Amino acid sequence: MAKNELAVVGTSPLAKELAELAHEKGFAVNVHDSARGISSTVSAIIDVEAGNEEAKKTTLRKLDADFSRLPFVLSSCLGFSTSRIASWTSRPERVVGFATFFPLKEKKVIELSSGLKTEEKALSEAEAFYRALGKEPIRVKDTPGLVFPRILSMIINEAARSLDEDVAQAEEIDVGMRLGTNYPRGPLRWADQVGLDEVLTVLEGLQRETGEDRYRPAPLLKKMVLAGWLGEKSGKGFYSYK
Amino acid sequence: MNDSLIGIVGAGTMGAGIGQVAAQAGFETLLFDISQEFIDKGAARVRAFLQRGRERGKISADEETRILSRIKPTLELQDLAACSLVIEAAPEKLELKREIFQKLDSLCSPAALLATNTSSLSVTAIAGPTRHPERVLGMHFFNPPPLMALVEVVRGEQTSPATIEQGLDVARRLGKTPVSAKDTPGFIVNRVARPFYIEALRILTDGDADVRTVDRIMKDGGGFPMGPFELMDLIGIDINFAATQSLYQAFFHDSRFRPSPIQERMVLAGLLGRKTGRGFYTYGEK
């Protein structure tokens, strides 16, 4: 197998950014829409797909046969616990979850989690991989969305509810949160940047895994994702981009 | 009615701070409280703030003198009768605020704006017993008022559109950036900010990550200037807990605002953050 040959699976801006970063750091990188075209010589797979369960399963099942030699597969756990993702393959000990939001550029740390059956070796190799990309890995326990994407998604959910209930206009909510609490971005503008579909994936994942009502997504968020208003990447979200 | 006269009810941290903002913006400011002791404390706070500003070269000695000369303390609510705007910053008790607004309503011209700085009570409820609820609005300043740019201008059920326009305008003349919000629990900021604290506490309760790890991730992985636990220590665990409880009550126990048992225990133990030397972190001897 070729050392430092990396397959990135996913179509999101985060997948592209990860691929670019790995390329800069000397990896030979191929980005794939689905797991089907992955070359048999890769040394690592990163599954960046967030919410599409079938697509993620296809990627994880690559571990079963063709890629059983890979030391680890990194899989986005924005919408599923790492233990759940690991349950889709016969090699759960190699599955490591990671969760972050676009853009990666300004982030110094990346959160990782192991499933119940993940082996220490897989986790430490995944950590070494992120260090090679210049990001410090931090281990947290296995939940959908881990820490930062989980907390930010809940803030965005509350902002979307407030907007839907006519508490204030989008700009006012954003200005309020920037000036009233020193957030670096307003939550609605931030949602447009990370992608509303990714935010919804986190909320639905938390609701599914915990069964708790507190995580129910704002109806407006669901409707906007169904309408294809995903934020900057689709030209329209809470704001318009043309 | 005197257009350049602003009245402040309550000389506590918020009242004195708002009074300072008004005086700095050139308004004659009447600072009312019910005892000389409260007035003296409030005035001392403004003097100390301005003195620090002068020492750091942000204002001149002349300006300092002029600003202080514009603040006139009073123990007579009656003196606020000539104000074109009164901002109430009394303790967060509905019955007390209703009483104050009924008095102001009969003292002041119907053209005067009557604003409450409440952060957790309903503007509609405070305006309820007044004869002219159309001129009652929320003007929610943030702590400390001289430094925080935001004012939430809050529209009660009976507040007129003209009152909101005037409220936005006067907030700008006070040098602030206003946003207008409907009278709903927590308005914009206190509501939308809740998950930053509540979800972090939930992560801690469940053992998903510890205090330092969460703060580190939110700063270095999320870009927030402070982590949720550091910020709760700064705000005061008791103040933060009370804000969450108030939203939880106001939303009829919606589970997304449910307060954290960890936070309640800290309040009961007197571990209130920086002000007591210990909260989620330990600070120097206090």
Short mmCIF file of C-alpha atoms in Angstrom, two decimals:
data_model
loop_
_atom_site.label_atom_id
_atom_site.label_comp_id
_atom_site.label_asym_id
_atom_site.label_seq_id
_atom_site.Cartn_x
_atom_site.Cartn_y
_atom_site.Cartn_z
CA MET A 1 0.00 0.00 0.00
CA ALA A 2 1.16 3.50 -0.80
CA LYS A 3 2.18 5.46 2.23
CA ASN A 4 0.24 8.71 2.57
CA GLU A 5 -2.39 7.98 -0.04
CA LEU A 6 -5.68 9.28 1.22
CA ALA A 7 -9.29 8.80 0.07
CA VAL A 8 -11.77 11.48 1.16
CA VAL A 9 -15.40 10.46 0.73
CA GLY A 10 -17.96 13.26 0.64
CA THR A 11 -19.21 16.22 -1.36
CA SER A 12 -19.41 18.93 1.31
CA PRO A 13 -17.16 22.01 1.49
CA LEU A 14 -15.58 20.36 4.55
CA ALA A 15 -14.60 17.30 2.45
CA LYS A 16 -12.96 19.57 -0.14
CA GLU A 17 -11.19 21.59 2.52
CA LEU A 18 -9.88 18.47 4.27
CA ALA A 19 -8.61 17.14 0.96
CA GLU A 20 -6.84 20.44 0.18
CA LEU A 21 -5.26 20.52 3.62
CA ALA A 22 -4.02 16.92 3.30
CA HIS A 23 -2.66 17.70 -0.17
CA GLU A 24 -0.74 20.70 1.24
CA LYS A 25 0.74 18.43 3.89
CA GLY A 26 2.08 16.02 1.29
CA PHE A 27 -0.64 13.39 1.03
CA ALA A 28 -1.76 12.06 -2.32
CA VAL A 29 -5.47 12.76 -2.06
CA ASN A 30 -8.48 11.62 -4.03
CA VAL A 31 -11.97 12.97 -3.30
CA HIS A 32 -14.85 10.59 -3.98
CA ASP A 33 -18.58 11.21 -4.18
CA SER A 34 -19.14 7.68 -2.98
CA ALA A 35 -16.98 4.85 -1.65
CA ARG A 36 -17.20 2.92 -4.91
CA GLY A 37 -14.20 4.40 -6.69
CA ILE A 38 -11.65 4.21 -3.89
CA SER A 39 -8.31 2.88 -5.12
CA SER A 40 -7.10 -0.32 -3.53
CA THR A 41 -3.75 1.27 -2.66
CA VAL A 42 -4.96 3.92 -0.19
CA SER A 43 -3.47 4.12 3.29
CA ALA A 44 -6.38 5.92 4.93
CA ILE A 45 -10.05 6.69 4.35
CA ILE A 46 -11.88 9.70 5.76
CA ASP A 47 -15.65 9.49 5.48
CA VAL A 48 -16.83 13.10 5.66
CA GLU A 49 -20.45 12.32 4.76
CA ALA A 50 -22.53 13.60 7.68
CA GLY A 51 -26.16 12.59 7.48
CA ASN A 52 -26.66 10.10 4.64
CA GLU A 53 -26.83 6.75 6.43
CA GLU A 54 -26.78 4.58 3.28
CA ALA A 55 -23.73 6.38 1.88
CA LYS A 56 -21.92 6.01 5.18
CA LYS A 57 -22.76 2.29 5.35
CA THR A 58 -21.34 1.75 1.87
CA THR A 59 -18.10 3.42 2.93
CA LEU A 60 -17.82 1.53 6.22
CA ARG A 61 -18.46 -1.82 4.54
CA LYS A 62 -15.30 -1.24 2.51
CA LEU A 63 -13.52 -2.24 5.71
CA ASP A 64 -15.11 -5.67 5.63
CA ALA A 65 -13.30 -7.00 2.59
CA ASP A 66 -11.24 -4.79 0.26
CA PHE A 67 -9.75 -2.60 2.94
CA SER A 68 -9.46 -4.91 5.89
CA ARG A 69 -5.76 -4.04 6.14
CA LEU A 70 -6.43 -0.32 6.89
CA PRO A 71 -5.42 0.60 10.43
CA PHE A 72 -8.39 2.95 10.85
CA VAL A 73 -11.27 4.65 9.09
CA LEU A 74 -12.17 8.14 10.22
CA SER A 75 -15.90 8.72 9.92
CA SER A 76 -17.88 11.90 10.58
CA CYS A 77 -19.96 11.38 13.73
CA LEU A 78 -21.98 14.57 13.31
CA GLY A 79 -25.20 12.61 13.03
CA PHE A 80 -24.49 9.18 14.49
CA SER A 81 -22.62 7.89 17.51
CA THR A 82 -19.29 6.29 16.60
CA SER A 83 -20.57 3.04 18.14
CA ARG A 84 -23.49 3.09 15.72
CA ILE A 85 -21.23 3.80 12.74
CA ALA A 86 -18.92 0.99 13.88
CA SER A 87 -21.88 -1.41 14.01
CA TRP A 88 -22.14 -1.17 10.21
CA THR A 89 -18.86 -3.01 9.64
CA SER A 90 -17.43 -6.31 10.79
CA ARG A 91 -14.33 -4.40 11.93
CA PRO A 92 -15.70 -1.96 14.51
CA GLU A 93 -12.33 -1.88 16.28
CA ARG A 94 -10.89 0.24 13.41
CA VAL A 95 -13.61 2.92 13.39
CA VAL A 96 -12.81 6.36 14.80
CA GLY A 97 -15.36 9.18 14.85
CA PHE A 98 -14.56 12.85 14.28
CA ALA A 99 -16.78 15.91 14.30
CA THR A 100 -16.17 19.44 13.15
CA PHE A 101 -17.85 22.07 11.01
CA PHE A 102 -16.66 23.91 7.90
CA PRO A 103 -14.35 25.82 7.75
CA LEU A 104 -11.36 23.98 9.20
CA LYS A 105 -8.88 26.74 8.48
CA GLU A 106 -9.17 28.64 11.76
CA LYS A 107 -9.52 25.57 13.98
CA LYS A 108 -6.55 24.46 16.03
CA VAL A 109 -8.22 21.36 17.46
CA ILE A 110 -10.33 18.52 16.07
CA GLU A 111 -12.51 16.34 18.28
CA LEU A 112 -12.26 12.56 18.00
CA SER A 113 -14.23 9.80 19.67
CA SER A 114 -14.00 6.05 19.86
CA GLY A 115 -16.92 3.66 19.79
CA LEU A 116 -17.23 1.04 22.51
CA LYS A 117 -15.21 -1.45 20.47
CA THR A 118 -12.64 0.92 18.93
CA GLU A 119 -9.08 -0.20 19.64
CA GLU A 120 -6.54 2.18 21.17
CA LYS A 121 -4.21 1.56 18.22
CA ALA A 122 -6.78 2.81 15.70
CA LEU A 123 -7.48 5.89 17.82
CA SER A 124 -3.83 6.78 18.29
CA GLU A 125 -3.10 6.35 14.57
CA ALA A 126 -6.07 8.56 13.74
CA GLU A 127 -4.67 11.14 16.16
CA ALA A 128 -1.27 10.95 14.48
CA PHE A 129 -3.01 11.54 11.15
CA TYR A 130 -4.69 14.75 12.39
CA ARG A 131 -1.40 15.91 13.89
CA ALA A 132 0.17 15.44 10.47
CA LEU A 133 -2.50 17.81 9.14
CA GLY A 134 -1.47 20.36 11.77
CA LYS A 135 -4.56 19.91 13.95
CA GLU A 136 -4.44 18.89 17.59
CA PRO A 137 -6.77 15.96 18.26
CA ILE A 138 -8.86 15.98 21.45
CA ARG A 139 -10.66 12.85 22.65
CA VAL A 140 -14.20 13.14 23.95
CA LYS A 141 -16.91 10.58 24.67
CA ASP A 142 -19.04 9.11 21.92
CA THR A 143 -22.14 11.21 21.12
CA PRO A 144 -23.44 12.62 17.82
CA GLY A 145 -21.86 15.99 17.11
CA LEU A 146 -19.37 15.64 20.02
CA VAL A 147 -18.85 19.03 21.73
CA PHE A 148 -18.52 22.05 19.43
CA PRO A 149 -20.91 21.00 16.63
CA ARG A 150 -23.42 19.88 19.29
CA ILE A 151 -23.41 23.15 21.25
CA LEU A 152 -23.35 25.36 18.14
CA SER A 153 -26.22 23.38 16.56
CA MET A 154 -28.32 23.90 19.67
CA ILE A 155 -27.62 27.65 19.57
CA ILE A 156 -28.53 27.78 15.87
CA ASN A 157 -31.70 25.78 16.57
CA GLU A 158 -32.80 28.33 19.18
CA ALA A 159 -31.98 31.20 16.81
CA ALA A 160 -34.03 29.52 14.04
CA ARG A 161 -36.97 29.09 16.43
CA SER A 162 -36.73 32.73 17.47
CA LEU A 163 -36.75 33.78 13.82
CA ASP A 164 -39.71 31.52 13.05
CA GLU A 165 -41.63 32.94 16.02
CA ASP A 166 -40.97 36.53 14.81
CA VAL A 167 -39.02 37.43 17.94
CA ALA A 168 -36.73 39.44 15.68
CA GLN A 169 -35.34 39.52 12.13
CA ALA A 170 -32.31 37.45 11.14
CA GLU A 171 -29.90 40.43 11.13
CA GLU A 172 -31.12 41.52 14.55
CA ILE A 173 -30.65 38.07 16.04
CA ASP A 174 -27.13 37.94 14.63
CA VAL A 175 -26.18 41.47 15.72
CA GLY A 176 -27.65 40.76 19.16
CA MET A 177 -25.54 37.64 19.66
CA ARG A 178 -22.35 39.26 18.38
CA LEU A 179 -22.67 42.41 20.48
CA GLY A 180 -24.55 41.01 23.47
CA THR A 181 -22.39 37.93 24.07
CA ASN A 182 -19.31 38.50 21.88
CA TYR A 183 -19.97 35.51 19.61
CA PRO A 184 -17.53 35.60 16.68
CA ARG A 185 -20.44 35.26 14.23
CA GLY A 186 -24.19 35.60 14.47
CA PRO A 187 -25.74 32.11 14.76
CA LEU A 188 -27.81 32.38 11.56
CA ARG A 189 -24.88 33.64 9.48
CA TRP A 190 -22.81 30.87 11.08
CA ALA A 191 -25.44 28.28 10.10
CA ASP A 192 -25.22 29.51 6.51
CA GLN A 193 -21.46 29.01 6.62
CA VAL A 194 -21.42 25.48 8.06
CA GLY A 195 -24.46 24.34 6.08
CA LEU A 196 -28.00 23.97 7.41
CA ASP A 197 -28.04 20.30 6.42
CA GLU A 198 -25.05 19.60 8.67
CA VAL A 199 -26.71 21.42 11.58
CA LEU A 200 -29.93 19.45 11.07
CA THR A 201 -27.92 16.23 10.94
CA VAL A 202 -26.47 16.93 14.39
CA LEU A 203 -29.87 17.76 15.91
CA GLU A 204 -31.56 14.72 14.38
CA GLY A 205 -28.66 12.54 15.53
CA LEU A 206 -28.93 13.79 19.11
CA GLN A 207 -32.69 13.35 19.08
CA ARG A 208 -32.36 9.81 17.69
CA GLU A 209 -29.56 8.63 20.00
CA THR A 210 -30.93 10.16 23.23
CA GLY A 211 -34.66 10.00 22.50
CA GLU A 212 -34.94 13.42 24.10
CA ASP A 213 -37.36 16.12 23.08
CA ARG A 214 -34.92 18.93 23.87
CA TYR A 215 -33.04 18.13 20.65
CA ARG A 216 -36.03 18.39 18.31
CA PRO A 217 -35.04 20.51 15.31
CA ALA A 218 -36.82 23.80 14.64
CA PRO A 219 -39.49 23.24 11.94
CA LEU A 220 -38.04 26.16 9.96
CA LEU A 221 -34.64 24.43 9.81
CA LYS A 222 -36.21 21.24 8.46
CA LYS A 223 -38.22 23.13 5.86
CA MET A 224 -35.21 25.10 4.67
CA VAL A 225 -33.15 21.93 4.22
CA LEU A 226 -36.02 20.32 2.27
CA ALA A 227 -36.18 23.44 0.10
CA GLY A 228 -32.45 23.14 -0.61
CA TRP A 229 -31.68 26.39 1.20
CA LEU A 230 -28.51 25.09 2.80
CA GLY A 231 -26.60 28.36 3.22
CA GLU A 232 -23.60 29.78 1.35
CA LYS A 233 -22.95 26.60 -0.64
CA SER A 234 -26.42 26.68 -2.22
CA GLY A 235 -26.63 30.46 -2.65
CA LYS A 236 -29.40 30.84 -0.10
CA GLY A 237 -29.92 30.10 3.56
CA PHE A 238 -31.00 32.57 6.21
CA TYR A 239 -29.36 35.13 3.92
CA SER A 240 -28.90 35.26 0.13
CA TYR A 241 -25.52 34.82 -1.57
CA LYS A 242 -25.15 35.67 -5.22
CA MET B 1 -41.29 67.82 28.96
CA ASN B 2 -37.54 68.28 28.55
CA ASP B 3 -36.11 66.40 25.53
CA SER B 4 -32.59 66.38 26.88
CA LEU B 5 -33.57 64.99 30.30
CA ILE B 6 -33.38 61.27 31.01
CA GLY B 7 -34.48 59.73 34.29
CA ILE B 8 -33.06 56.52 35.71
CA VAL B 9 -34.89 54.54 38.38
CA GLY B 10 -32.44 52.50 40.46
CA ALA B 11 -28.77 53.29 41.08
CA GLY B 12 -27.50 49.70 41.14
CA THR B 13 -24.91 48.31 38.70
CA MET B 14 -27.23 48.62 35.70
CA GLY B 15 -28.95 51.87 36.69
CA ALA B 16 -25.71 53.69 37.48
CA GLY B 17 -24.12 52.32 34.30
CA ILE B 18 -27.04 53.44 32.13
CA GLY B 19 -26.96 56.83 33.85
CA GLN B 20 -23.30 57.13 32.96
CA VAL B 21 -24.06 56.21 29.32
CA ALA B 22 -26.75 58.93 29.18
CA ALA B 23 -24.51 61.56 30.74
CA GLN B 24 -21.63 60.63 28.41
CA ALA B 25 -23.98 61.07 25.45
CA GLY B 26 -24.75 64.61 26.64
CA PHE B 27 -28.11 64.10 28.36
CA GLU B 28 -28.99 65.68 31.68
CA THR B 29 -29.53 62.62 33.84
CA LEU B 30 -31.61 62.23 36.98
CA LEU B 31 -30.58 59.20 39.02
CA PHE B 32 -33.33 58.12 41.40
CA ASP B 33 -33.17 55.57 44.18
CA ILE B 34 -35.03 55.04 47.43
CA SER B 35 -32.12 55.59 49.82
CA GLN B 36 -29.13 57.91 49.99
CA GLU B 37 -26.94 54.85 50.56
CA PHE B 38 -27.90 53.31 47.19
CA ILE B 39 -27.44 56.67 45.45
CA ASP B 40 -23.99 57.13 46.98
CA LYS B 41 -22.91 53.65 45.96
CA GLY B 42 -24.13 54.18 42.39
CA ALA B 43 -22.46 57.58 42.11
CA ALA B 44 -19.22 56.15 43.50
CA ARG B 45 -19.33 53.41 40.86
CA VAL B 46 -19.68 55.98 38.06
CA ARG B 47 -16.87 58.11 39.50
CA ALA B 48 -14.55 55.09 39.74
CA PHE B 49 -15.38 54.04 36.16
CA LEU B 50 -14.71 57.52 34.77
CA GLN B 51 -11.53 57.88 36.81
CA ARG B 52 -10.18 54.65 35.30
CA GLY B 53 -11.15 55.99 31.88
CA ARG B 54 -9.22 59.18 32.52
CA GLU B 55 -6.17 57.31 33.86
CA ARG B 56 -6.13 55.22 30.70
CA GLY B 57 -6.37 58.33 28.59
CA LYS B 58 -9.83 57.57 27.20
CA ILE B 59 -11.38 60.78 28.52
CA SER B 60 -9.91 64.10 29.66
CA ALA B 61 -10.26 65.52 33.18
CA ASP B 62 -12.57 68.16 31.67
CA GLU B 63 -14.84 65.56 30.14
CA GLU B 64 -14.87 63.62 33.39
CA THR B 65 -16.05 66.72 35.26
CA ARG B 66 -18.67 67.55 32.63
CA ILE B 67 -20.08 64.00 32.58
CA LEU B 68 -20.32 63.88 36.37
CA SER B 69 -21.99 67.31 36.48
CA ARG B 70 -24.77 65.99 34.22
CA ILE B 71 -25.77 63.29 36.71
CA LYS B 72 -28.10 64.61 39.40
CA PRO B 73 -29.12 62.21 42.15
CA THR B 74 -32.59 62.40 43.66
CA LEU B 75 -34.66 60.63 46.28
CA GLU B 76 -37.93 62.03 44.86
CA LEU B 77 -39.54 60.07 42.03
CA GLN B 78 -41.61 63.22 41.41
CA ASP B 79 -38.46 64.91 40.05
CA LEU B 80 -38.62 62.58 37.02
CA ALA B 81 -41.91 64.17 35.89
CA ALA B 82 -40.20 66.42 33.32
CA CYS B 83 -38.18 63.61 31.67
CA SER B 84 -38.80 62.68 28.03
CA LEU B 85 -37.46 59.19 28.78
CA VAL B 86 -37.30 57.23 32.01
CA ILE B 87 -35.35 53.97 32.14
CA GLU B 88 -36.21 51.74 35.06
CA ALA B 89 -33.48 49.49 36.44
CA ALA B 90 -35.02 48.39 39.74
CA PRO B 91 -34.68 44.82 41.11
CA GLU B 92 -36.25 42.08 38.92
CA LYS B 93 -39.55 41.83 40.81
CA LEU B 94 -42.72 42.16 38.79
CA GLU B 95 -44.89 43.71 41.53
CA LEU B 96 -42.23 46.33 42.29
CA LYS B 97 -41.81 47.24 38.62
CA ARG B 98 -45.57 47.45 38.07
CA GLU B 99 -45.86 49.82 40.99
CA ILE B 100 -43.03 52.00 39.65
CA PHE B 101 -44.59 52.14 36.18
CA GLN B 102 -48.02 53.07 37.54
CA LYS B 103 -46.41 55.97 39.41
CA LEU B 104 -44.33 57.07 36.39
CA ASP B 105 -47.38 56.76 34.17
CA SER B 106 -49.29 59.32 36.24
CA LEU B 107 -46.26 61.58 36.86
CA CYS B 108 -44.88 61.88 33.32
CA SER B 109 -46.37 63.38 30.18
CA PRO B 110 -48.16 60.76 28.01
CA ALA B 111 -45.62 61.67 25.31
CA ALA B 112 -42.70 60.53 27.50
CA LEU B 113 -41.20 57.09 26.88
CA LEU B 114 -41.16 54.73 29.84
CA ALA B 115 -38.60 51.97 29.43
CA THR B 116 -37.74 48.98 31.58
CA ASN B 117 -34.26 47.46 31.59
CA THR B 118 -35.70 44.09 32.60
CA SER B 119 -33.88 41.04 31.26
CA SER B 120 -36.22 38.35 32.52
CA LEU B 121 -39.70 39.84 33.04
CA SER B 122 -42.37 40.57 30.47
CA VAL B 123 -42.59 44.16 29.21
CA THR B 124 -46.29 43.51 28.54
CA ALA B 125 -46.85 42.52 32.17
CA ILE B 126 -44.97 45.56 33.48
CA ALA B 127 -46.99 47.88 31.20
CA GLY B 128 -50.30 46.15 32.03
CA PRO B 129 -51.64 48.39 34.80
CA THR B 130 -50.57 51.70 33.19
CA ARG B 131 -53.05 54.04 31.47
CA HIS B 132 -50.69 54.57 28.52
CA PRO B 133 -49.09 51.16 27.83
CA GLU B 134 -48.42 52.28 24.22
CA ARG B 135 -45.41 54.33 25.43
CA VAL B 136 -43.97 51.56 27.59
CA LEU B 137 -41.12 49.54 26.07
CA GLY B 138 -38.12 47.46 27.04
CA MET B 139 -34.62 48.89 26.71
CA HIS B 140 -32.38 46.04 27.75
CA PHE B 141 -28.78 47.14 28.26
CA PHE B 142 -25.95 44.66 28.83
CA ASN B 143 -23.50 44.62 31.70
CA PRO B 144 -21.46 46.81 31.99
CA PRO B 145 -23.61 49.36 30.09
CA PRO B 146 -20.77 51.82 29.32
CA LEU B 147 -18.82 49.06 27.51
CA MET B 148 -21.50 46.87 25.90
CA ALA B 149 -22.74 48.27 22.59
CA LEU B 150 -26.04 46.40 22.41
CA VAL B 151 -29.52 47.49 23.50
CA GLU B 152 -32.51 45.24 22.93
CA VAL B 153 -35.51 47.49 22.24
CA VAL B 154 -38.48 45.37 23.27
CA ARG B 155 -42.01 45.66 21.93
CA GLY B 156 -44.74 44.72 24.42
CA GLU B 157 -48.19 43.65 23.21
CA GLN B 158 -49.46 47.21 23.56
CA THR B 159 -46.32 49.17 22.65
CA SER B 160 -46.94 51.49 19.67
CA PRO B 161 -44.72 51.38 16.55
CA ALA B 162 -43.88 55.06 17.15
CA THR B 163 -42.59 54.22 20.63
CA ILE B 164 -40.30 51.54 19.15
CA GLU B 165 -39.00 53.99 16.52
CA GLN B 166 -38.27 56.55 19.24
CA GLY B 167 -36.66 53.88 21.42
CA LEU B 168 -34.36 52.80 18.58
CA ASP B 169 -33.51 56.43 17.88
CA VAL B 170 -32.68 57.31 21.48
CA ALA B 171 -30.57 54.14 21.84
CA ARG B 172 -28.53 55.31 18.84
CA ARG B 173 -28.20 58.78 20.37
CA LEU B 174 -26.88 57.07 23.50
CA GLY B 175 -24.13 55.66 21.26
CA LYS B 176 -25.54 52.13 21.27
CA THR B 177 -26.49 49.63 18.56
CA PRO B 178 -30.17 48.75 19.05
CA VAL B 179 -31.97 45.65 17.83
CA SER B 180 -35.74 45.39 18.11
CA ALA B 181 -37.34 42.29 19.56
CA LYS B 182 -40.81 41.10 20.44
CA ASP B 183 -41.66 40.67 24.11
CA THR B 184 -40.96 36.95 24.47
CA PRO B 185 -39.04 35.18 27.26
CA GLY B 186 -35.35 36.16 27.25
CA PHE B 187 -35.91 38.39 24.16
CA ILE B 188 -33.06 37.56 21.74
CA VAL B 189 -29.79 37.27 23.60
CA ASN B 190 -30.70 35.61 26.89
CA ARG B 191 -32.74 33.04 25.00
CA VAL B 192 -30.46 32.17 22.09
CA ALA B 193 -27.41 32.08 24.40
CA ARG B 194 -28.99 29.50 26.76
CA PRO B 195 -27.76 26.38 24.92
CA PHE B 196 -24.17 27.63 25.14
CA TYR B 197 -24.43 27.07 28.92
CA ILE B 198 -27.14 24.41 29.21
CA GLU B 199 -25.70 22.03 26.61
CA ALA B 200 -22.17 22.46 28.03
CA LEU B 201 -23.54 21.58 31.48
CA ARG B 202 -25.32 18.59 29.99
CA ILE B 203 -22.07 17.39 28.38
CA LEU B 204 -20.40 17.73 31.79
CA THR B 205 -23.25 15.94 33.61
CA ASP B 206 -23.12 13.03 31.18
CA GLY B 207 -19.34 12.78 31.50
CA ASP B 208 -18.89 13.36 27.75
CA ALA B 209 -16.06 15.84 28.39
CA ASP B 210 -14.68 17.74 31.38
CA VAL B 211 -14.74 21.48 32.08
CA ARG B 212 -11.31 22.28 30.66
CA THR B 213 -11.82 20.14 27.56
CA VAL B 214 -15.16 21.76 26.72
CA ASP B 215 -13.74 25.27 27.18
CA ARG B 216 -10.68 24.41 25.10
CA ILE B 217 -12.76 22.94 22.26
CA MET B 218 -15.20 25.87 22.18
CA LYS B 219 -12.29 28.33 21.92
CA ASP B 220 -9.73 26.52 19.77
CA GLY B 221 -12.16 24.37 17.82
CA GLY B 222 -15.14 26.74 17.72
CA GLY B 223 -13.70 30.24 17.72
CA PHE B 224 -15.62 31.49 20.77
CA PRO B 225 -13.64 34.08 22.76
CA MET B 226 -14.41 32.29 26.04
CA GLY B 227 -15.50 28.77 26.94
CA PRO B 228 -18.92 28.27 28.55
CA PHE B 229 -17.54 27.36 31.98
CA GLU B 230 -15.09 30.28 32.11
CA LEU B 231 -17.92 32.57 31.06
CA MET B 232 -20.32 31.21 33.71
CA ASP B 233 -17.60 31.83 36.32
CA LEU B 234 -17.28 35.40 35.07
CA ILE B 235 -21.03 36.10 34.94
CA GLY B 236 -21.65 34.42 38.31
CA ILE B 237 -23.04 30.90 38.60
CA ASP B 238 -26.05 32.21 40.57
CA ILE B 239 -26.90 34.87 37.96
CA ASN B 240 -26.54 32.38 35.11
CA PHE B 241 -28.61 29.75 36.95
CA ALA B 242 -31.36 32.32 37.67
CA ALA B 243 -31.49 33.30 33.98
CA THR B 244 -31.91 29.66 32.94
CA GLN B 245 -34.56 29.06 35.61
CA SER B 246 -36.48 32.11 34.46
CA LEU B 247 -36.52 30.91 30.83
CA TYR B 248 -37.50 27.41 31.98
CA GLN B 249 -40.47 28.82 33.91
CA ALA B 250 -41.46 31.20 31.12
CA PHE B 251 -41.49 28.37 28.54
CA PHE B 252 -43.65 26.20 30.83
CA HIS B 253 -40.88 23.70 31.56
CA ASP B 254 -39.85 23.02 27.98
CA SER B 255 -37.05 20.45 28.38
CA ARG B 256 -34.62 22.43 26.25
CA PHE B 257 -34.36 25.05 29.01
CA ARG B 258 -34.13 22.57 31.90
CA PRO B 259 -31.54 23.82 34.42
CA SER B 260 -28.61 21.64 35.44
CA PRO B 261 -28.42 19.94 38.86
CA ILE B 262 -24.66 20.54 38.84
CA GLN B 263 -25.23 24.26 38.58
CA GLU B 264 -27.87 24.25 41.32
CA ARG B 265 -25.51 22.42 43.68
CA MET B 266 -22.81 25.00 43.04
CA VAL B 267 -25.24 27.82 43.83
CA LEU B 268 -26.30 26.07 47.06
CA ALA B 269 -22.65 25.57 48.02
CA GLY B 270 -21.83 29.23 47.35
CA LEU B 271 -19.38 28.36 44.58
CA LEU B 272 -20.45 31.28 42.41
CA GLY B 273 -17.41 31.77 40.18
CA ARG B 274 -14.78 34.49 40.19
CA LYS B 275 -16.62 36.65 42.70
CA THR B 276 -16.29 33.96 45.41
CA GLY B 277 -12.89 32.69 44.30
CA ARG B 278 -14.23 29.35 43.14
CA GLY B 279 -16.68 28.14 40.54
CA PHE B 280 -15.83 25.70 37.78
CA TYR B 281 -12.27 26.89 38.24
CA THR B 282 -10.41 28.09 41.34
CA TYR B 283 -9.19 31.68 41.46
CA GLY B 284 -6.90 33.57 43.84
CA GLU B 285 -7.87 34.04 47.50
CA LYS B 286 -10.93 36.22 47.95
#
